[in-house]
Tab-separated table of C-alpha atoms and ligand atoms in Angstrom:
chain	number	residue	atom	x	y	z
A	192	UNK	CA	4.429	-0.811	33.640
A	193	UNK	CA	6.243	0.692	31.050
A	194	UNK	CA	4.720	0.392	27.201
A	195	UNK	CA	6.395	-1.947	24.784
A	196	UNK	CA	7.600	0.241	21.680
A	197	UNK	CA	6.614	-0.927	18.370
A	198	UNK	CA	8.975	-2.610	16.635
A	199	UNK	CA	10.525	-1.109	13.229
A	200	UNK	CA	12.394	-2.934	10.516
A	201	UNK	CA	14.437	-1.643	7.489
A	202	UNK	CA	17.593	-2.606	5.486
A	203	UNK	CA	19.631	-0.843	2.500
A	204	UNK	CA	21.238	-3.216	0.025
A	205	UNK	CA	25.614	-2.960	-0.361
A	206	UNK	CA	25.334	-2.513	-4.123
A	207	UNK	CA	26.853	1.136	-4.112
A	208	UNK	CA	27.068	4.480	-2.690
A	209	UNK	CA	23.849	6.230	-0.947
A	210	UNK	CA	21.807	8.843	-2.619
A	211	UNK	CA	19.628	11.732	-1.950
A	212	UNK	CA	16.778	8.773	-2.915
A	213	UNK	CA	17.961	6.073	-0.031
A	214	UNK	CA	18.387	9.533	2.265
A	215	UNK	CA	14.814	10.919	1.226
A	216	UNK	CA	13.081	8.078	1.376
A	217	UNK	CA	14.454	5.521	3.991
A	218	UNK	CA	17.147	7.490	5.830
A	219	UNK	CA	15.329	10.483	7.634
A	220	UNK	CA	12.604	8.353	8.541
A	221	UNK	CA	15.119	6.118	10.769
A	222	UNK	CA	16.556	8.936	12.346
A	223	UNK	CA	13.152	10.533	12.926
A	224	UNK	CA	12.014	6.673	13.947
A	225	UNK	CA	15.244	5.841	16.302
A	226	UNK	CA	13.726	7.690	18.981
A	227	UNK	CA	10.151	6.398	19.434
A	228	UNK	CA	10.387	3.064	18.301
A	229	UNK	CA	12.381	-0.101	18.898
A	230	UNK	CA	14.524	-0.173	15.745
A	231	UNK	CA	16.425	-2.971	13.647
A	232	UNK	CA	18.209	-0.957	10.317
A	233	UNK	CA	20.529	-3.666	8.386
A	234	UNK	CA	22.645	-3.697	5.578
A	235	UNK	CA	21.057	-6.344	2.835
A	236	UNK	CA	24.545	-7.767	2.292
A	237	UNK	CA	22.673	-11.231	1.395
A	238	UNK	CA	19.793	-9.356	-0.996
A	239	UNK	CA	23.151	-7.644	-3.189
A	240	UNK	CA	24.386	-11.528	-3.913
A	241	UNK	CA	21.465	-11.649	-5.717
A	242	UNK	CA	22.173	-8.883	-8.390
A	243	UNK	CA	25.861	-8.397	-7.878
A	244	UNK	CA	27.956	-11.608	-7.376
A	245	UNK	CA	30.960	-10.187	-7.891
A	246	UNK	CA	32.262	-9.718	-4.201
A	247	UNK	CA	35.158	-7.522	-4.338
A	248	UNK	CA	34.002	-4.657	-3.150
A	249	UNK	CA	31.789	-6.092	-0.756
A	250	UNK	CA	33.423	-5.550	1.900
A	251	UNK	CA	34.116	-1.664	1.339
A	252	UNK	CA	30.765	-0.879	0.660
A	253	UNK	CA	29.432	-2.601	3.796
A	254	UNK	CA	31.520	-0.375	5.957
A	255	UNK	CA	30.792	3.027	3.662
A	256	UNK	CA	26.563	2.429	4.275
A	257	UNK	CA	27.417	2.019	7.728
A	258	UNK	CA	29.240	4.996	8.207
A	259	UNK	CA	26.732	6.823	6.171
A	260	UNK	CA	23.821	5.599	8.588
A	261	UNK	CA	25.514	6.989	11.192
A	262	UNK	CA	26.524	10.055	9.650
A	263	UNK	CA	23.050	10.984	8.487
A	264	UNK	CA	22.136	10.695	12.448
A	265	UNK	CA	21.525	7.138	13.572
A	266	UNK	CA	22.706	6.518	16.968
A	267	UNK	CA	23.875	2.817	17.686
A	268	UNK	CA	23.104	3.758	21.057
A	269	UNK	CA	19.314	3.753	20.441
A	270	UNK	CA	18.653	1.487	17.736
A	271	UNK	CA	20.152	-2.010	16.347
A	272	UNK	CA	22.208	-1.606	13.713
A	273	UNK	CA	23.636	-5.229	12.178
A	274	UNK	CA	24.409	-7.370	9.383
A	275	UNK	CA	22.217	-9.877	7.436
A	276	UNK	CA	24.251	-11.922	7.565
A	277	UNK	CA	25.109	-11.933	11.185
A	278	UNK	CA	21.192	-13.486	11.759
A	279	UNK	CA	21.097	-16.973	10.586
A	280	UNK	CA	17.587	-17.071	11.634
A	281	UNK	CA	16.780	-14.898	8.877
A	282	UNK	CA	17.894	-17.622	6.692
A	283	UNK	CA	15.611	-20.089	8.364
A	284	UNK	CA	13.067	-18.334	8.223
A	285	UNK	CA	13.364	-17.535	4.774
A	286	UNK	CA	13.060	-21.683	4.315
A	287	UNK	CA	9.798	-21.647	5.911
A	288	UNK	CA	8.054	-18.862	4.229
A	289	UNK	CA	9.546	-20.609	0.205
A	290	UNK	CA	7.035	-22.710	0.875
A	291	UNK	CA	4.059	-20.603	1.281
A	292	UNK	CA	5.290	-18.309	-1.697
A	293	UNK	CA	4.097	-19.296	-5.269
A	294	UNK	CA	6.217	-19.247	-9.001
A	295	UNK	CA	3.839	-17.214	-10.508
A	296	UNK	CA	3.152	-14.511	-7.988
A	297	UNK	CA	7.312	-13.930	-8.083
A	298	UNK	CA	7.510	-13.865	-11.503
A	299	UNK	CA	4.630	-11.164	-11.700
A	300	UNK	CA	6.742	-8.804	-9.270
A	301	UNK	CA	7.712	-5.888	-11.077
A	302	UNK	CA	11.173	-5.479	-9.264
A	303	UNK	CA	11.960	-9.386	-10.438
A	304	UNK	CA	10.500	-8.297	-14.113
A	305	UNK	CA	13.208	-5.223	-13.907
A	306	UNK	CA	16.290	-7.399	-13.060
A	307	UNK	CA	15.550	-10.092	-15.693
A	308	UNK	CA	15.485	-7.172	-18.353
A	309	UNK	CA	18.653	-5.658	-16.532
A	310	UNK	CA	20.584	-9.040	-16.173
A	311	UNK	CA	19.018	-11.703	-18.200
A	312	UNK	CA	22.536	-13.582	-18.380
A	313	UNK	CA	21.462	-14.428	-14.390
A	314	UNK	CA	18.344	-14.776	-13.548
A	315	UNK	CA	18.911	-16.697	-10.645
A	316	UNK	CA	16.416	-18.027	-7.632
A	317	UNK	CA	17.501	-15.611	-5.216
A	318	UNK	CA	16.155	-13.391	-7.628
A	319	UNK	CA	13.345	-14.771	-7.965
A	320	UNK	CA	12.629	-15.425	-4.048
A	321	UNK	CA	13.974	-11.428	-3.385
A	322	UNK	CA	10.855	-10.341	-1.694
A	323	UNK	CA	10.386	-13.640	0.890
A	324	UNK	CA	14.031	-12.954	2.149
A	325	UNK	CA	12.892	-9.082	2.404
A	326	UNK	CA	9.638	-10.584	4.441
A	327	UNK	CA	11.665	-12.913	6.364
A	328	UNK	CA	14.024	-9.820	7.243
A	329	UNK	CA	11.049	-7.374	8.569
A	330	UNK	CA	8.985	-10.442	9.924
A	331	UNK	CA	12.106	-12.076	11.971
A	332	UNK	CA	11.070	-9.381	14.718
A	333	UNK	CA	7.707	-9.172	13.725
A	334	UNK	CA	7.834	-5.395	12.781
A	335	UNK	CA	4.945	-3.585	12.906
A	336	UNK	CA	6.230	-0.492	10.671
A	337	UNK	CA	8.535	-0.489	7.767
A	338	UNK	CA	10.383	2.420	6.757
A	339	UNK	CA	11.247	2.568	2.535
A	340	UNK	CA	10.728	4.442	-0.593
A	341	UNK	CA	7.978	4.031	-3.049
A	342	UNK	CA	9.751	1.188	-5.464
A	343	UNK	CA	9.591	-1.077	-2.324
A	344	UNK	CA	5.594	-0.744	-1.789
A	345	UNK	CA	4.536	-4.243	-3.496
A	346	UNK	CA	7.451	-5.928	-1.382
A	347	UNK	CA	5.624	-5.207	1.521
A	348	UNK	CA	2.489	-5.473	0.336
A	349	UNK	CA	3.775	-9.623	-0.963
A	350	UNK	CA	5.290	-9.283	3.414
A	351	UNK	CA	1.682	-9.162	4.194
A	352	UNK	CA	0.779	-12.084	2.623
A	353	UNK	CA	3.843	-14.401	3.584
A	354	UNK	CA	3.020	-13.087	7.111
A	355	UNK	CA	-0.778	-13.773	6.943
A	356	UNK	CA	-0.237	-16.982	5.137
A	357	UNK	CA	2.204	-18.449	7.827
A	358	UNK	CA	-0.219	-17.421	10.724
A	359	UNK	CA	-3.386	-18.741	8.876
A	360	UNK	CA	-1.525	-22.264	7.953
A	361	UNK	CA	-0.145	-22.585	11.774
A	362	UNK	CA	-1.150	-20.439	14.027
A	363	UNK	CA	-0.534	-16.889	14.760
A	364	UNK	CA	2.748	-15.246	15.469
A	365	UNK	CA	3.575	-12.477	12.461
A	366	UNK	CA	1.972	-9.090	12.810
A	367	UNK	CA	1.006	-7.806	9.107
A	368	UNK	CA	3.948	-5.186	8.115
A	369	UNK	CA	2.985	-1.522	6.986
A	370	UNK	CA	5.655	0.363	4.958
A	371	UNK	CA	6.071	3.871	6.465
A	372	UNK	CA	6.901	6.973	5.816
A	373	UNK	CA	6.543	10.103	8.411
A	374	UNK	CA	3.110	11.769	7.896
A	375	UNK	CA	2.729	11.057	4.260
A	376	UNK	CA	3.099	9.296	0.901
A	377	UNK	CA	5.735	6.703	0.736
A	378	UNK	CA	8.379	8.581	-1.938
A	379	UNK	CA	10.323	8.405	-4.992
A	380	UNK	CA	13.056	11.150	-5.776
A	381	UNK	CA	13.364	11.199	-9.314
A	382	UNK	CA	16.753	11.411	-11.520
A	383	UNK	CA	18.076	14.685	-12.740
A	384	UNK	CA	17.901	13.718	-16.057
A	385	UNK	CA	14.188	13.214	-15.768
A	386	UNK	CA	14.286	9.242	-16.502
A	387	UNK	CA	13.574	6.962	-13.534
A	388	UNK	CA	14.535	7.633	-10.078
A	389	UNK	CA	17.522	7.799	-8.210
A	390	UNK	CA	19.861	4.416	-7.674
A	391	UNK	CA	23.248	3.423	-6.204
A	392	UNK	CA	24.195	1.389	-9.604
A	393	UNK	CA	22.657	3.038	-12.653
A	394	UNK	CA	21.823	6.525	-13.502
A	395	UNK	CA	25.157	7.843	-12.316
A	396	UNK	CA	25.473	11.325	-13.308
A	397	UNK	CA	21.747	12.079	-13.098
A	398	UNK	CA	22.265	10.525	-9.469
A	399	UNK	CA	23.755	12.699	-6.165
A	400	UNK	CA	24.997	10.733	-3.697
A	401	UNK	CA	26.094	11.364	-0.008
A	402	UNK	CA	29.943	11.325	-0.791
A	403	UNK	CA	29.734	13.727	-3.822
A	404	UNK	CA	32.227	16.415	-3.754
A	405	UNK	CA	30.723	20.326	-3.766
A	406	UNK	CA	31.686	20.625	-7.321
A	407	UNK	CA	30.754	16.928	-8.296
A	408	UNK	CA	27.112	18.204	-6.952
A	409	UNK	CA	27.274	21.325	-8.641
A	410	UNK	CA	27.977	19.944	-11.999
A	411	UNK	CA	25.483	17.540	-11.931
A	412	UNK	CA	22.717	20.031	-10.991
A	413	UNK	CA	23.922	22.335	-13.642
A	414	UNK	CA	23.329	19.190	-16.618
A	415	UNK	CA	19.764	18.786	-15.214
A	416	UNK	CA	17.132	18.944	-18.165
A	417	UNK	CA	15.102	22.392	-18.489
A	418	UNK	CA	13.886	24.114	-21.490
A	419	UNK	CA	13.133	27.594	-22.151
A	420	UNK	CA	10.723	27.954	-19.713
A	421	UNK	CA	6.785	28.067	-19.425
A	422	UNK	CA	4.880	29.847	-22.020
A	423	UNK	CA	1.658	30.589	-20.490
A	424	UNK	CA	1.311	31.404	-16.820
A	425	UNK	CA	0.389	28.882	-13.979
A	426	UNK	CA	1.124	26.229	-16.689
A	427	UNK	CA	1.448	22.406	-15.931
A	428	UNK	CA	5.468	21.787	-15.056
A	429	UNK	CA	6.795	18.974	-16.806
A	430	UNK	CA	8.307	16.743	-14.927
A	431	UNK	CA	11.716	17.289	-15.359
A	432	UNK	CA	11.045	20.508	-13.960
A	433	UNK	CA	8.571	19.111	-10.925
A	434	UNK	CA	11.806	17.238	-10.155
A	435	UNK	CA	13.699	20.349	-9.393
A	436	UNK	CA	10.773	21.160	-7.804
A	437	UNK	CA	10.553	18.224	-5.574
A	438	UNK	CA	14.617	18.677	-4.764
A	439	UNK	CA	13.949	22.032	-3.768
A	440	UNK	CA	11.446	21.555	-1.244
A	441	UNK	CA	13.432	18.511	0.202
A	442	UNK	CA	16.221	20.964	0.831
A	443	UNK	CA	15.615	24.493	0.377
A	444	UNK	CA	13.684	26.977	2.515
A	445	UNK	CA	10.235	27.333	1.780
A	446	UNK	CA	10.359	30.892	1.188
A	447	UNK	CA	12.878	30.083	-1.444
A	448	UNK	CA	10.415	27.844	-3.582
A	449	UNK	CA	7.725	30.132	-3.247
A	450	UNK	CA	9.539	32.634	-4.935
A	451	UNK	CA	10.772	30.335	-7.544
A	452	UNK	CA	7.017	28.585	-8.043
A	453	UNK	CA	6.018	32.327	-8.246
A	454	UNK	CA	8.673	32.870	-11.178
A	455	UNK	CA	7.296	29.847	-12.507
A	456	UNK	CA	3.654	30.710	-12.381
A	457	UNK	CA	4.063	34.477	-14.404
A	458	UNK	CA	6.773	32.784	-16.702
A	459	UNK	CA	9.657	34.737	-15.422
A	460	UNK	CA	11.400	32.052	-14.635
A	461	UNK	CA	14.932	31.616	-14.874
A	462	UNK	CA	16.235	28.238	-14.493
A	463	UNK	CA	19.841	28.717	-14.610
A	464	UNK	CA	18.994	30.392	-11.197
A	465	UNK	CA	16.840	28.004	-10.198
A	466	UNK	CA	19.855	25.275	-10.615
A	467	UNK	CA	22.541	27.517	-8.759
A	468	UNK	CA	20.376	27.702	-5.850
A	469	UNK	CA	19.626	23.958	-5.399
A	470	UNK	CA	22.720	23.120	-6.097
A	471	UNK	CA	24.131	25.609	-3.004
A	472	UNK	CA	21.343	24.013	-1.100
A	473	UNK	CA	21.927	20.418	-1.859
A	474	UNK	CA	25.473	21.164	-0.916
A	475	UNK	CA	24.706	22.617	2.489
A	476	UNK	CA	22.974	19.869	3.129
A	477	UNK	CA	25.260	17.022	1.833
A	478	UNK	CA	28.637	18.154	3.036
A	479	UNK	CA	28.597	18.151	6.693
A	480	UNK	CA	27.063	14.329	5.991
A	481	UNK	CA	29.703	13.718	3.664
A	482	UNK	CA	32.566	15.075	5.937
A	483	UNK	CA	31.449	12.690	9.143
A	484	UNK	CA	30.883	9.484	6.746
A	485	UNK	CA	34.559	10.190	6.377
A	486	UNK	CA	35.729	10.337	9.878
A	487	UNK	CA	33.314	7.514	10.755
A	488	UNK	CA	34.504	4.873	7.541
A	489	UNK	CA	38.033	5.615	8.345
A	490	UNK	CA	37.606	3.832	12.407
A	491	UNK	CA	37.751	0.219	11.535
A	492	UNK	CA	37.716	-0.665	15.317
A	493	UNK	CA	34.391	1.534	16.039
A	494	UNK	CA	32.227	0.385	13.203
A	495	UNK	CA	33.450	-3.667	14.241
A	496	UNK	CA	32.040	-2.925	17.882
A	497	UNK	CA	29.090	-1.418	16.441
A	498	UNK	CA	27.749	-4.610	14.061
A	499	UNK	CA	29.199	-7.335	16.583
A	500	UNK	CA	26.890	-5.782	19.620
A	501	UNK	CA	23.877	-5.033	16.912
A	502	UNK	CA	24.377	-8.699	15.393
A	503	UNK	CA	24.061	-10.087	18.618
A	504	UNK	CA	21.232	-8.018	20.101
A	505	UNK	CA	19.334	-8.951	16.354
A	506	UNK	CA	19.969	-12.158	17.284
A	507	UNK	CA	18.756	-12.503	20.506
A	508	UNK	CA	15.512	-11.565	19.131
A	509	UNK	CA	15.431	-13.583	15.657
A	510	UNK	CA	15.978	-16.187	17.757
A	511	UNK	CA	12.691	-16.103	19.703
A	512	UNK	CA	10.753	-15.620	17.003
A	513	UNK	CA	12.334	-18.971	15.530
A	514	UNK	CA	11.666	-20.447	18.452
A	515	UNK	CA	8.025	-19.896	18.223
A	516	UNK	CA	7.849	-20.679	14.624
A	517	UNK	CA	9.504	-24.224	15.111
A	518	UNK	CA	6.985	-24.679	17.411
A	519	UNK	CA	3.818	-23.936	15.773
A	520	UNK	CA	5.054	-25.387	12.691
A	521	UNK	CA	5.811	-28.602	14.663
A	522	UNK	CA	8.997	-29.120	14.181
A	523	UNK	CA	10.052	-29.867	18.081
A	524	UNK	CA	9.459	-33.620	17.679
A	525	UNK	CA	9.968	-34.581	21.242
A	526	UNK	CA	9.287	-32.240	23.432
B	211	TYM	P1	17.667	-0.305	-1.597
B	211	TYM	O1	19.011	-0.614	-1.063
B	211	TYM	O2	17.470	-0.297	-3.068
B	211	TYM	O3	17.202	1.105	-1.081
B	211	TYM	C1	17.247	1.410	0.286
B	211	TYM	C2	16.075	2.306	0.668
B	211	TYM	O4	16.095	3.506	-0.108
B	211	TYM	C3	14.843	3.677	-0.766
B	211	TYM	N1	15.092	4.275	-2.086
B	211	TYM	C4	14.453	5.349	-2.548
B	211	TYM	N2	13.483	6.116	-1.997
B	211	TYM	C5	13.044	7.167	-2.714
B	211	TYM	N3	13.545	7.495	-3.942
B	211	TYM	C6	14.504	6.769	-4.542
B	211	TYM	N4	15.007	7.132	-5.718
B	211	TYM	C7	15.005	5.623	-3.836
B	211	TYM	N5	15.954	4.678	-4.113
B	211	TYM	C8	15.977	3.866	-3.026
B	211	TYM	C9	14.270	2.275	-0.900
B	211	TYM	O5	12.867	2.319	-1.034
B	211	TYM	C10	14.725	1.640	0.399
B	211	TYM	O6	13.850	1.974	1.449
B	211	TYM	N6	14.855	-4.349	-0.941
B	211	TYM	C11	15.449	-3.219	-0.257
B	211	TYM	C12	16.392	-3.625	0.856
B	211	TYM	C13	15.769	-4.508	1.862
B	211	TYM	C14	14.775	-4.149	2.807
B	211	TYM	C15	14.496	-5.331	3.561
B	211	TYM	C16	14.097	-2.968	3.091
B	211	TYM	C17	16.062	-5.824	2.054
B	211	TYM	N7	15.304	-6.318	3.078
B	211	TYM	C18	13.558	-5.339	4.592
B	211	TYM	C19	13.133	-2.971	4.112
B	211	TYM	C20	12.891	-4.147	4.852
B	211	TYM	C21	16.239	-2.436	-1.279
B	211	TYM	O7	16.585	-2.910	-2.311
B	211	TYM	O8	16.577	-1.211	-0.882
């Protein structure tokens, strides 16, 4: 008999254009994942509501994170690619697990701290209750793996809980979650401007995104911080230059960094240089992404097949799970 594959859960939130951050740390592990495992990658459209109400551009954005899935390489051939909002059972499920989740573990989660800094004109429940719609998202098909980035490690770690929580209060069903990320570290690409990381809504300039132009790219690479260079050899690089660093060896050969670290190292380093080169490199790599996000955005009719068969085939399995949990939780009153 053939082996069950293990089942893999991620989603990326509507709220703006993808990055090199969403790319480096969620991305390349679903196209390295799409082959191996039984895959469900979504687009958050519910979690944005909870930070961006305004729905204008809604719409547009869904279909541009699409496209740029399947540009970067997913195949809707091999895994399920949907909408949240296409799985009502997520929503249900989401009911259930409010009431094993607690006031004062949400308000201690860091992301939930951010937003009411970043919005405190609407601090609203959904907010508040972000990471048990993330759990009831991963747990729906009781994922084993989850792909993400480093700023999503206590939402999985709070998916653990919820998961443990419902199976110790009625019975087992939820495997606990582990976020993922291909042979090492979960990861955080940092901004160019050597603040934060990465992000689809703030950070803008210090930010490269998939649908950057070549000389968009260039010119933000150019503005990254340096300084005059090290003083005293093999020093400690700050880490606005680790940053470069870190770029480089995401998309640069490794012959290329060597030389550079070795520049580094006997303080001969030039970083003008340095920047021309990642920039060429982060452009090899970006355009040919860029161009088929294009092609792919502009077929209405491909990208509607594509989330009508992955919304139902998400379905079909949310919908067992619900099943199961109605039933342990007792809910089937007369069967
Ligand atoms: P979102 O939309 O902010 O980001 C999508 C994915 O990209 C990763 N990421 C980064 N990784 C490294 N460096 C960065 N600078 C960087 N910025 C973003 C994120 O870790 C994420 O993997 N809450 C999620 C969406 C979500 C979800 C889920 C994810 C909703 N339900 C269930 C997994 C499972 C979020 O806001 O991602």
């Amino acid at each position: 008999m053939e082996k069950q594959k293990e089942v893999v859960v991620s989603g990326l939130r509507p709220t703006g254009l993808l990055h090199l951050g969403n790319y480096f740390g969620a991305l390349r592990n679903y196209v390295r994942m799409q082959e191996d495992y039984d895959c469900y990658f979504f687009v958050a459209d519910w979690h944005s509501l909870t930070t961006h109400p305004d729905t204008k551009s809604l719409g547009e954005n869904v279909r541009r994170v699409l496209a740029e899935n399947i540009a970067c390489g997913l195949d809707p051939e091999k895994v399920c690619l949907y909408l949240q909002s296409s799985v009502p059972e997520i929503a249900e499920l989401y009911l259930y697990l409010n009431m094993l989740a607690y006031k004062g573990e949400l308000e201690k989660t860091t992301t939930f701290k951010d937003k009411v800094r970043q919005q405190p004109e609407n601090i609203n429940a959904g907010l508040l209750t972000y990471p048990v719609l993330m759990t009831a998202d991963i747990i729906i098909h009781r994922a084993l793996y989850v792909p993400v980035g480093k700023d999503q490690e206590q939402h999985l770690e709070m998916a653990r809980n919820y998961a443990q929580r419902f199976n110790h209060r009625y019975g087992e069903l939820f495997p606990e979650p582990q976020a993922y990320n291909f042979g090492q570290e979960l990861i955080k690409i940092p901004s160019l401007d050597g603040t934060g990381k990465m992000s689809k809504s703030e950070n803008q300039f210090a930010t490269i995104y998939l649908a950057d132009d070549d000389d968009l790219i260039r010119k933000k690479v150019m503005k990254a911080k340096t300084d005059s260079g090290p003083l005293e050899k093999n020093s400690v690089k700050p880490d606005y230059i680790e940053n470069l660093f870190q770029l480089m060896r995401l998309v640069s050969k490794s012959e290329i960094v060597h030389a550079f670290e070795k520049d580094f190292n006997e303080c001969q380093i030039r970083y003008g240089d340095l920047k021309k080169q990642l920039a060429d490199d982060i452009v090899s790599f970006i355009s040919p992404i860029r161009e088929k996000a294009v092609a792919i955005y502009s077929d209405t009719k491909y990208l509607k097949e594509v989330i009508q068969k992955g919304g139902e085939n998400a379905r079909e399995r949310a919908n067992e799970t619900i099943r199961m949990a109605r039933e342990l939780i007792g809910l089937n009153y007369f069967s």
